CSV table of C-alpha atoms and ligand atoms in Angstrom, one decimal:
chain,number,residue,atom,x,y,z
B,1,UNK,CA,-38.2,95.7,153.5
B,2,UNK,CA,-41.9,95.6,154.6
B,3,UNK,CA,-43.5,99.0,154.7
B,4,UNK,CA,-41.0,100.6,152.4
B,5,UNK,CA,-41.7,101.4,148.8
B,6,UNK,CA,-39.2,103.0,146.4
B,7,UNK,CA,-40.7,105.4,143.9
B,8,UNK,CA,-38.1,106.1,141.2
B,9,UNK,CA,-39.5,109.0,139.1
B,10,UNK,CA,-40.9,111.6,141.4
B,11,UNK,CA,-40.9,115.4,141.6
B,12,UNK,CA,-41.1,117.6,144.6
B,13,UNK,CA,-43.5,119.8,142.7
B,14,UNK,CA,-46.1,117.0,143.1
B,15,UNK,CA,-45.2,116.5,146.8
B,16,UNK,CA,-45.3,120.1,148.1
B,17,UNK,CA,-48.3,122.5,148.5
B,18,UNK,CA,-46.3,125.3,146.8
B,19,UNK,CA,-46.1,122.9,143.8
B,20,UNK,CA,-42.5,123.7,143.1
B,21,UNK,CA,-39.3,121.6,143.4
B,22,UNK,CA,-37.3,119.3,141.2
B,23,UNK,CA,-36.5,115.6,141.0
B,24,UNK,CA,-34.9,113.8,143.9
B,25,UNK,CA,-32.6,110.8,143.3
B,26,UNK,CA,-35.4,108.7,144.7
B,27,UNK,CA,-38.5,108.8,146.9
B,28,UNK,CA,-38.9,106.2,149.7
B,29,UNK,CA,-42.5,105.9,151.0
B,30,UNK,CA,-42.3,104.5,154.6
B,31,UNK,CA,-45.4,103.1,156.1
B,32,UNK,CA,-44.0,102.2,159.5
B,33,UNK,CA,-41.7,103.8,162.1
B,34,UNK,CA,-39.3,100.9,161.6
B,35,UNK,CA,-39.2,101.6,157.8
B,36,UNK,CA,-38.4,105.3,158.5
B,37,UNK,CA,-35.5,104.5,160.9
B,38,UNK,CA,-34.1,101.8,158.6
B,39,UNK,CA,-34.2,104.1,155.6
B,40,UNK,CA,-32.7,107.1,157.3
B,41,UNK,CA,-30.2,105.0,159.2
B,42,UNK,CA,-28.9,103.4,155.9
B,43,UNK,CA,-28.8,106.6,153.9
B,44,UNK,CA,-27.0,108.4,156.7
B,45,UNK,CA,-24.4,105.5,157.0
B,46,UNK,CA,-23.9,105.8,153.2
B,47,UNK,CA,-23.5,109.6,153.4
B,48,UNK,CA,-26.5,110.2,151.1
B,49,UNK,CA,-28.3,113.5,151.7
B,50,UNK,CA,-31.8,113.0,153.0
B,51,UNK,CA,-35.0,115.1,152.9
B,52,UNK,CA,-37.5,114.0,155.5
B,53,UNK,CA,-40.9,114.7,154.1
B,54,UNK,CA,-44.4,114.9,155.7
B,55,UNK,CA,-47.1,116.7,153.8
B,56,UNK,CA,-44.7,119.1,152.0
B,57,UNK,CA,-46.7,122.1,153.2
B,58,UNK,CA,-43.7,124.0,154.7
B,59,UNK,CA,-41.1,123.6,152.0
B,60,UNK,CA,-39.5,125.8,149.4
B,61,UNK,CA,-37.6,123.4,147.1
B,62,UNK,CA,-35.2,124.3,144.2
B,63,UNK,CA,-36.0,123.2,140.7
B,64,UNK,CA,-33.9,120.7,138.6
B,65,UNK,CA,-32.1,117.6,139.7
B,66,UNK,CA,-31.8,117.4,143.5
B,67,UNK,CA,-28.9,115.4,145.0
B,68,UNK,CA,-30.9,113.9,147.8
B,69,UNK,CA,-33.3,111.1,148.6
B,70,UNK,CA,-36.7,111.9,150.0
B,71,UNK,CA,-37.9,109.8,152.9
B,72,UNK,CA,-41.6,110.2,153.2
B,73,UNK,CA,-42.9,109.5,156.7
B,74,UNK,CA,-46.3,107.7,156.3
B,75,UNK,CA,-46.9,105.7,159.5
B,76,UNK,CA,-50.4,106.7,160.7
B,77,UNK,CA,-51.6,104.6,163.6
B,78,UNK,CA,-53.7,106.3,166.3
B,79,UNK,CA,-54.4,105.2,169.9
B,80,UNK,CA,-56.0,106.8,173.0
B,81,UNK,CA,-55.2,106.1,176.7
B,82,UNK,CA,-56.2,107.5,180.0
B,83,UNK,CA,-53.1,109.4,181.2
B,84,UNK,CA,-53.5,107.7,184.7
B,85,UNK,CA,-50.4,108.7,186.7
B,86,UNK,CA,-49.9,111.8,184.5
B,87,UNK,CA,-52.8,113.6,186.3
B,88,UNK,CA,-56.4,113.0,186.9
B,89,UNK,CA,-58.9,113.5,184.2
B,90,UNK,CA,-56.4,113.7,181.4
B,91,UNK,CA,-56.4,111.7,178.1
B,92,UNK,CA,-53.4,111.2,175.9
B,93,UNK,CA,-53.6,110.5,172.2
B,94,UNK,CA,-50.6,108.9,170.4
B,95,UNK,CA,-50.4,109.3,166.6
B,96,UNK,CA,-48.0,108.1,163.9
B,97,UNK,CA,-45.9,110.9,162.5
B,98,UNK,CA,-47.2,110.3,159.0
B,99,UNK,CA,-50.9,110.8,159.8
B,100,UNK,CA,-52.3,114.0,158.3
B,101,UNK,CA,-52.5,116.5,161.1
B,102,UNK,CA,-56.1,117.6,160.5
B,103,UNK,CA,-57.3,113.9,160.5
B,104,UNK,CA,-56.0,113.7,164.0
B,105,UNK,CA,-57.7,117.0,165.1
B,106,UNK,CA,-61.0,115.9,163.5
B,107,UNK,CA,-60.8,112.5,165.3
B,108,UNK,CA,-60.1,114.0,168.7
B,109,UNK,CA,-63.0,116.5,168.3
B,110,UNK,CA,-65.4,113.8,167.0
B,111,UNK,CA,-64.6,111.8,170.2
B,112,UNK,CA,-65.5,114.8,172.3
B,113,UNK,CA,-62.0,115.6,173.5
B,114,UNK,CA,-60.7,119.2,173.8
B,115,UNK,CA,-57.2,120.5,173.1
B,116,UNK,CA,-56.4,120.5,169.4
B,117,UNK,CA,-59.4,122.3,168.0
B,118,UNK,CA,-57.8,125.7,167.5
B,119,UNK,CA,-55.2,124.0,165.3
B,120,UNK,CA,-57.9,122.7,162.9
B,121,UNK,CA,-57.2,123.0,159.1
B,122,UNK,CA,-53.4,123.2,159.3
B,123,UNK,CA,-52.0,121.1,156.4
B,124,UNK,CA,-49.2,118.6,156.8
B,125,UNK,CA,-48.4,115.7,159.1
B,126,UNK,CA,-48.5,115.0,162.8
B,127,UNK,CA,-44.7,114.5,162.8
B,128,UNK,CA,-44.0,118.0,161.5
B,129,UNK,CA,-46.0,119.8,164.1
B,130,UNK,CA,-43.3,119.9,166.8
B,131,UNK,CA,-40.7,120.8,164.2
B,132,UNK,CA,-41.8,124.4,163.9
B,133,UNK,CA,-44.1,124.3,167.0
B,134,UNK,CA,-47.1,124.7,164.8
B,135,UNK,CA,-49.6,127.3,166.0
B,136,UNK,CA,-52.7,129.2,165.1
B,137,UNK,CA,-55.6,131.1,166.8
B,138,UNK,CA,-53.8,131.4,170.1
B,139,UNK,CA,-52.6,127.8,170.6
B,140,UNK,CA,-49.4,126.2,169.7
B,141,UNK,CA,-48.2,122.6,169.9
B,142,UNK,CA,-46.0,123.4,172.9
B,143,UNK,CA,-49.2,123.9,175.0
B,144,UNK,CA,-50.6,120.4,174.3
B,145,UNK,CA,-47.5,118.3,173.6
B,146,UNK,CA,-47.0,115.3,175.9
B,147,UNK,CA,-44.1,113.4,174.4
B,148,UNK,CA,-42.3,112.8,171.2
B,149,UNK,CA,-40.7,109.5,169.9
B,150,UNK,CA,-37.8,110.3,167.6
B,151,UNK,CA,-35.0,108.6,165.8
B,152,UNK,CA,-31.8,110.4,166.9
B,153,UNK,CA,-29.7,110.3,163.7
B,154,UNK,CA,-26.3,111.0,165.4
B,155,UNK,CA,-26.6,108.2,168.0
B,156,UNK,CA,-28.8,105.8,165.9
B,157,UNK,CA,-31.3,105.6,168.8
B,158,UNK,CA,-35.1,105.4,168.8
B,159,UNK,CA,-36.4,107.0,172.0
B,160,UNK,CA,-39.2,108.9,173.7
B,161,UNK,CA,-38.3,112.5,174.8
B,162,UNK,CA,-40.1,115.1,176.9
B,163,UNK,CA,-41.1,118.4,175.3
B,164,UNK,CA,-38.1,120.1,177.1
B,165,UNK,CA,-35.8,118.3,174.8
B,166,UNK,CA,-37.3,120.0,171.8
B,167,UNK,CA,-36.5,123.7,172.6
B,168,UNK,CA,-39.9,124.7,171.4
B,169,UNK,CA,-40.3,128.5,170.7
B,170,UNK,CA,-42.3,130.7,168.3
B,171,UNK,CA,-42.4,128.7,165.0
B,172,UNK,CA,-39.2,126.8,165.8
B,173,UNK,CA,-37.5,124.0,167.7
B,174,UNK,CA,-34.2,122.1,167.8
B,175,UNK,CA,-35.6,120.1,164.8
B,176,UNK,CA,-36.2,123.0,162.5
B,177,UNK,CA,-33.6,123.4,159.8
B,178,UNK,CA,-31.7,120.5,161.3
B,179,UNK,CA,-31.1,116.9,160.5
B,180,UNK,CA,-30.7,115.9,164.2
B,181,UNK,CA,-33.7,113.6,164.5
B,182,UNK,CA,-36.8,112.2,162.7
B,183,UNK,CA,-40.1,112.3,164.6
B,184,UNK,CA,-41.7,108.9,164.6
B,185,UNK,CA,-44.7,109.3,166.9
B,186,UNK,CA,-46.2,112.1,168.9
B,187,UNK,CA,-48.4,112.2,172.0
B,188,UNK,CA,-50.8,115.1,172.9
B,189,UNK,CA,-52.7,115.8,176.1
B,190,UNK,CA,-56.5,116.1,175.7
B,191,UNK,CA,-59.3,117.3,177.9
B,192,UNK,CA,-61.7,114.3,178.2
B,193,UNK,CA,-64.4,116.6,179.6
B,194,UNK,CA,-65.0,118.1,176.2
B,195,UNK,CA,-63.7,121.6,177.0
B,196,UNK,CA,-61.6,123.5,174.4
B,197,UNK,CA,-58.3,125.1,175.2
B,198,UNK,CA,-58.9,128.6,176.6
B,199,UNK,CA,-59.8,130.9,173.7
B,200,UNK,CA,-57.1,133.5,173.6
B,201,UNK,CA,-57.3,134.9,170.1
B,202,UNK,CA,-59.5,138.0,169.9
B,203,UNK,CA,-61.0,137.4,166.4
B,204,UNK,CA,-61.9,133.8,167.3
B,205,UNK,CA,-63.4,134.8,170.7
B,206,UNK,CA,-65.4,137.4,169.0
B,207,UNK,CA,-66.8,134.9,166.5
B,208,UNK,CA,-67.6,132.4,169.2
B,209,UNK,CA,-69.1,135.1,171.5
B,210,UNK,CA,-66.9,134.1,174.5
B,211,UNK,CA,-64.6,136.2,176.7
B,212,UNK,CA,-60.9,135.9,176.3
B,213,UNK,CA,-59.6,132.8,178.2
B,214,UNK,CA,-62.9,131.1,178.3
B,215,UNK,CA,-63.3,127.4,177.2
B,216,UNK,CA,-66.1,126.2,175.0
B,217,UNK,CA,-67.3,123.3,172.8
B,218,UNK,CA,-64.3,122.0,170.8
B,219,UNK,CA,-66.6,121.0,167.8
B,220,UNK,CA,-67.9,124.6,167.6
B,221,UNK,CA,-64.3,126.0,167.8
B,222,UNK,CA,-63.2,123.6,165.1
B,223,UNK,CA,-66.1,124.7,162.8
B,224,UNK,CA,-65.4,128.4,163.5
B,225,UNK,CA,-61.6,128.1,163.0
B,226,UNK,CA,-62.1,126.2,159.6
B,227,UNK,CA,-64.5,129.0,158.5
B,228,UNK,CA,-62.0,131.7,159.5
B,229,UNK,CA,-59.2,129.9,157.8
B,230,UNK,CA,-61.1,129.2,154.6
B,231,UNK,CA,-61.8,133.0,154.3
B,232,UNK,CA,-58.1,133.6,154.3
B,233,UNK,CA,-57.2,130.7,151.9
B,234,UNK,CA,-55.5,128.9,154.7
B,235,UNK,CA,-57.2,125.5,154.2
B,236,UNK,CA,-55.8,123.5,151.3
B,237,UNK,CA,-58.2,123.4,148.3
B,238,UNK,CA,-57.2,121.9,145.0
B,239,UNK,CA,-59.6,124.2,143.2
B,240,UNK,CA,-58.4,127.4,144.9
B,241,UNK,CA,-55.0,128.7,143.8
B,242,UNK,CA,-54.9,131.0,146.8
B,243,UNK,CA,-54.2,127.9,148.9
B,244,UNK,CA,-51.3,126.7,146.7
B,245,UNK,CA,-48.8,128.1,149.1
B,246,UNK,CA,-46.6,127.3,152.1
B,247,UNK,CA,-49.0,129.0,154.5
B,248,UNK,CA,-47.7,132.2,156.1
B,249,UNK,CA,-44.5,132.8,154.2
B,250,UNK,CA,-42.9,135.1,156.9
B,251,UNK,CA,-43.0,134.8,160.6
B,252,UNK,CA,-44.3,137.8,162.6
B,253,UNK,CA,-41.1,139.8,163.3
B,254,UNK,CA,-40.1,140.3,166.9
B,255,UNK,CA,-38.2,143.6,167.5
B,256,UNK,CA,-36.5,144.8,170.7
B,257,UNK,CA,-38.8,147.0,172.8
B,258,UNK,CA,-36.6,150.1,172.3
B,259,UNK,CA,-36.9,149.7,168.5
B,260,UNK,CA,-40.7,150.0,168.5
B,261,UNK,CA,-40.8,153.8,168.6
B,262,UNK,CA,-38.4,153.9,165.6
B,263,UNK,CA,-40.7,151.6,163.6
B,264,UNK,CA,-43.8,153.6,164.6
B,265,UNK,CA,-42.1,156.8,163.4
B,266,UNK,CA,-41.2,155.1,160.1
B,267,UNK,CA,-44.8,154.1,159.7
B,268,UNK,CA,-45.9,157.7,160.6
B,269,UNK,CA,-43.6,159.2,158.0
B,270,UNK,CA,-45.0,157.0,155.3
B,271,UNK,CA,-48.6,156.6,156.2
B,272,UNK,CA,-49.5,159.2,158.9
B,273,UNK,CA,-49.8,159.3,162.7
B,274,UNK,CA,-53.1,157.4,162.8
B,275,UNK,CA,-51.7,154.3,161.0
B,276,UNK,CA,-48.6,154.5,163.3
B,277,UNK,CA,-50.8,154.4,166.3
B,278,UNK,CA,-52.9,151.5,164.9
B,279,UNK,CA,-50.0,149.3,164.0
B,280,UNK,CA,-50.5,146.0,165.8
B,281,UNK,CA,-47.8,145.2,168.4
B,282,UNK,CA,-47.9,142.6,171.1
B,283,UNK,CA,-45.6,141.8,174.0
B,284,UNK,CA,-43.6,138.6,173.2
B,285,UNK,CA,-40.5,136.7,174.3
B,286,UNK,CA,-37.5,138.8,173.3
B,287,UNK,CA,-39.4,142.1,172.6
B,288,UNK,CA,-42.5,143.1,170.7
B,289,UNK,CA,-44.2,141.1,168.0
B,290,UNK,CA,-45.4,142.9,165.0
B,291,UNK,CA,-47.8,141.7,162.3
B,292,UNK,CA,-45.9,140.6,159.1
B,293,UNK,CA,-49.1,140.8,157.1
B,294,UNK,CA,-49.9,144.3,158.2
B,295,UNK,CA,-46.4,145.5,157.4
B,296,UNK,CA,-46.4,143.8,154.0
B,297,UNK,CA,-49.7,145.4,153.0
B,298,UNK,CA,-48.7,148.9,154.3
B,299,UNK,CA,-45.3,148.6,152.4
B,300,UNK,CA,-47.4,148.5,149.2
B,301,UNK,CA,-47.8,144.8,148.6
B,302,UNK,CA,-51.5,144.4,148.3
B,303,UNK,CA,-53.5,141.2,147.9
B,304,UNK,CA,-52.7,139.6,144.5
B,305,UNK,CA,-49.4,141.5,144.1
B,306,UNK,CA,-47.9,142.0,141.6
B,307,UNK,CA,-50.6,141.2,139.0
B,308,UNK,CA,-53.3,138.8,138.0
B,309,UNK,CA,-51.1,137.4,135.3
B,310,UNK,CA,-48.0,136.7,137.4
B,311,UNK,CA,-47.2,133.0,138.0
B,312,UNK,CA,-46.2,133.7,141.6
B,313,UNK,CA,-48.2,136.3,143.5
B,314,UNK,CA,-49.5,137.1,146.9
B,315,UNK,CA,-52.8,135.3,147.8
B,316,UNK,CA,-55.8,137.4,146.9
B,317,UNK,CA,-57.2,136.6,150.4
B,318,UNK,CA,-54.1,137.1,152.6
B,319,UNK,CA,-50.9,139.1,152.0
B,320,UNK,CA,-48.8,136.8,154.1
B,321,UNK,CA,-49.2,133.8,151.7
B,322,UNK,CA,-47.0,133.6,148.5
B,323,UNK,CA,-48.8,131.5,146.0
B,324,UNK,CA,-48.0,129.6,142.9
B,325,UNK,CA,-50.8,130.1,140.4
B,326,UNK,CA,-49.9,126.8,138.6
B,327,UNK,CA,-46.9,127.5,136.5
B,328,UNK,CA,-44.4,129.3,138.8
B,329,UNK,CA,-40.9,128.0,139.2
B,330,UNK,CA,-38.9,128.1,142.4
B,331,UNK,CA,-37.1,131.2,141.1
B,332,UNK,CA,-40.4,133.0,140.5
B,333,UNK,CA,-41.5,132.3,144.2
B,334,UNK,CA,-38.0,133.3,145.5
B,335,UNK,CA,-38.0,136.5,143.5
B,336,UNK,CA,-41.3,137.5,144.9
B,337,UNK,CA,-40.2,136.6,148.5
B,338,UNK,CA,-37.1,138.8,148.1
B,339,UNK,CA,-39.2,141.7,146.7
B,340,UNK,CA,-41.5,141.6,149.7
B,341,UNK,CA,-38.8,141.2,152.3
B,342,UNK,CA,-36.7,144.0,150.8
B,343,UNK,CA,-39.7,146.3,150.4
B,344,UNK,CA,-40.7,145.9,154.0
B,345,UNK,CA,-37.1,146.5,155.2
B,346,UNK,CA,-36.9,149.6,153.0
B,347,UNK,CA,-40.3,151.0,154.1
B,348,UNK,CA,-40.1,150.4,157.9
B,349,UNK,CA,-36.6,149.1,158.7
B,350,UNK,CA,-38.1,145.7,159.8
B,351,UNK,CA,-36.5,142.5,158.7
B,352,UNK,CA,-38.9,139.7,157.8
B,353,UNK,CA,-37.7,136.0,158.1
B,354,UNK,CA,-39.2,133.3,156.0
B,355,UNK,CA,-41.1,130.6,157.9
B,356,UNK,CA,-40.7,127.6,155.5
B,357,UNK,CA,-37.7,125.3,155.3
B,358,UNK,CA,-35.6,125.9,152.2
B,359,UNK,CA,-34.1,123.0,150.3
B,360,UNK,CA,-31.4,123.5,147.7
B,361,UNK,CA,-32.1,127.3,147.5
B,362,UNK,CA,-32.3,130.3,149.8
B,363,UNK,CA,-33.9,133.7,150.0
S,401,FAD,C1,-52.5,126.7,153.5
S,401,FAD,C2,-51.5,126.5,154.6
S,401,FAD,C3,-51.8,127.0,155.9
S,401,FAD,C4,-50.9,126.8,156.9
S,401,FAD,N1,-51.2,127.3,158.2
S,401,FAD,C5,-50.3,127.1,159.2
S,401,FAD,C6,-50.7,127.6,160.5
S,401,FAD,O1,-51.8,128.1,160.7
S,401,FAD,N2,-49.8,127.4,161.5
S,401,FAD,C7,-48.5,126.8,161.3
S,401,FAD,O2,-47.8,126.7,162.2
S,401,FAD,N3,-48.2,126.4,160.0
S,401,FAD,C8,-49.1,126.5,159.0
S,401,FAD,N4,-48.7,126.1,157.7
S,401,FAD,C9,-47.4,125.5,157.5
S,401,FAD,C10,-47.4,123.9,157.6
S,401,FAD,O3,-48.6,123.4,157.3
S,401,FAD,C11,-46.9,123.4,158.9
S,401,FAD,O4,-45.6,123.9,159.2
S,401,FAD,C12,-46.9,121.9,158.9
S,401,FAD,O5,-46.6,121.4,160.2
S,401,FAD,C13,-45.8,121.3,158.0
S,401,FAD,O6,-46.1,119.9,158.0
S,401,FAD,P1,-45.6,119.0,156.8
S,401,FAD,O7,-45.9,117.6,157.2
S,401,FAD,O8,-46.3,119.4,155.5
S,401,FAD,O9,-44.1,119.3,156.7
S,401,FAD,P2,-43.1,119.3,155.5
S,401,FAD,O10,-43.4,120.5,154.6
S,401,FAD,O11,-43.2,118.0,154.8
S,401,FAD,O12,-41.7,119.5,156.2
S,401,FAD,C14,-41.4,120.7,156.8
S,401,FAD,C15,-40.1,120.5,157.6
S,401,FAD,O13,-40.3,119.5,158.6
S,401,FAD,C16,-39.5,118.4,158.5
S,401,FAD,N5,-40.2,117.2,158.9
S,401,FAD,C17,-41.4,116.8,158.3
S,401,FAD,N6,-41.8,115.7,158.9
S,401,FAD,C18,-40.8,115.4,159.9
S,401,FAD,C19,-40.6,114.3,160.8
S,401,FAD,N7,-41.5,113.3,160.9
S,401,FAD,N8,-39.5,114.3,161.6
S,401,FAD,C20,-38.6,115.3,161.5
S,401,FAD,N9,-38.7,116.3,160.6
S,401,FAD,C21,-39.8,116.4,159.8
S,401,FAD,C22,-39.0,118.4,157.0
S,401,FAD,O14,-37.8,117.8,156.8
S,401,FAD,C23,-39.0,119.9,156.7
S,401,FAD,O15,-37.7,120.4,157.2
S,401,FAD,C24,-49.6,126.2,156.7
S,401,FAD,C25,-49.3,125.8,155.4
S,401,FAD,C26,-50.2,125.9,154.3
S,401,FAD,C27,-49.9,125.4,153.0
């Protein structure tokens, strides 16, 4: 079929940013939405397990032979239109699911449109952004999403759906850890007047010298976000092993409000009253959101843990990223993830949940 290429000898270690994972039965590179639906439809009908792949930047994959076929989504067309009836002064961009996400952000900013700039530098594909409601620096995809075209695998239909259908929440959606649908194209709302999204993240507002909630130049926001992210090893760099990760390995835990004093008292017992008072805690849907990175560090897992010779270790720039220094196996990464999760639970009674999607393995 046109737009579909079969790659027989591939390894997930070469297709994921954590650089781990074994050999699939085959890899199908799909250059068009039609190729994606044809491939997934045929594999589903034949009962063959499928892994839908974008940029491989949010995956933890088992080593060895994998009983699945990888369908790599690579359609990457981009188009802009005036949103017209959708509201005055609004622009919509439509992008193929296989386009690298940051190429889209850069293109919108280069054209002088606001909206996506705070999400600069996030690896992966456009199609994966609604899957976990990608977010950074005070903005998430839910705030800028217009519509999604997906292939519904149960009903074999290719359709456009409104954001409501996606169940978007903090780092999740109905698509995460699910084989319900494949995203084929995504539309985002943009500000054609060249104003960024309101700057809500204090660290970013401070760097930009704007008040919380103010809008500013998207190009300046993009440059500043990229600078901040690079300092934390959160922009992919083939020469920097601190970026050979799946990004933040754990989501920030949300605890019920009445649990907060218990956590603070555990912190106080271990680290003193001052630390307990300083522990970051923000109101969030379902309770209070704590900082996973802060808890990991205070539980005794510093940057670079466990040692400079370990094949899998915490990033030397950011405790929330588990990195493969080049020779780690999936088991090495999983062992470190378990150690960190269990250590935080033991120290503070808070359960951390991994953010990436697990394939053929689990924590
Ligand atoms: C250095 C680094 C920094 C990061 N920073 C951030 C950050 O700031 N914020 C954030 O939210 N995330 C961040 N991430 C995580 C990751 O980049 C995002 O989750 C990204 O959206 C994953 O995209 P991907 O194309 O690589 O998905 P993949 O890893 O290929 O896939 C992830 C999941 O999405 C599914 N999927 C992929 N494409 C599709 C599709 N078209 N249709 C249906 N399902 C699909 C896959 O089946 C899989 O279950 C970071 C990762 C790294 C390595």
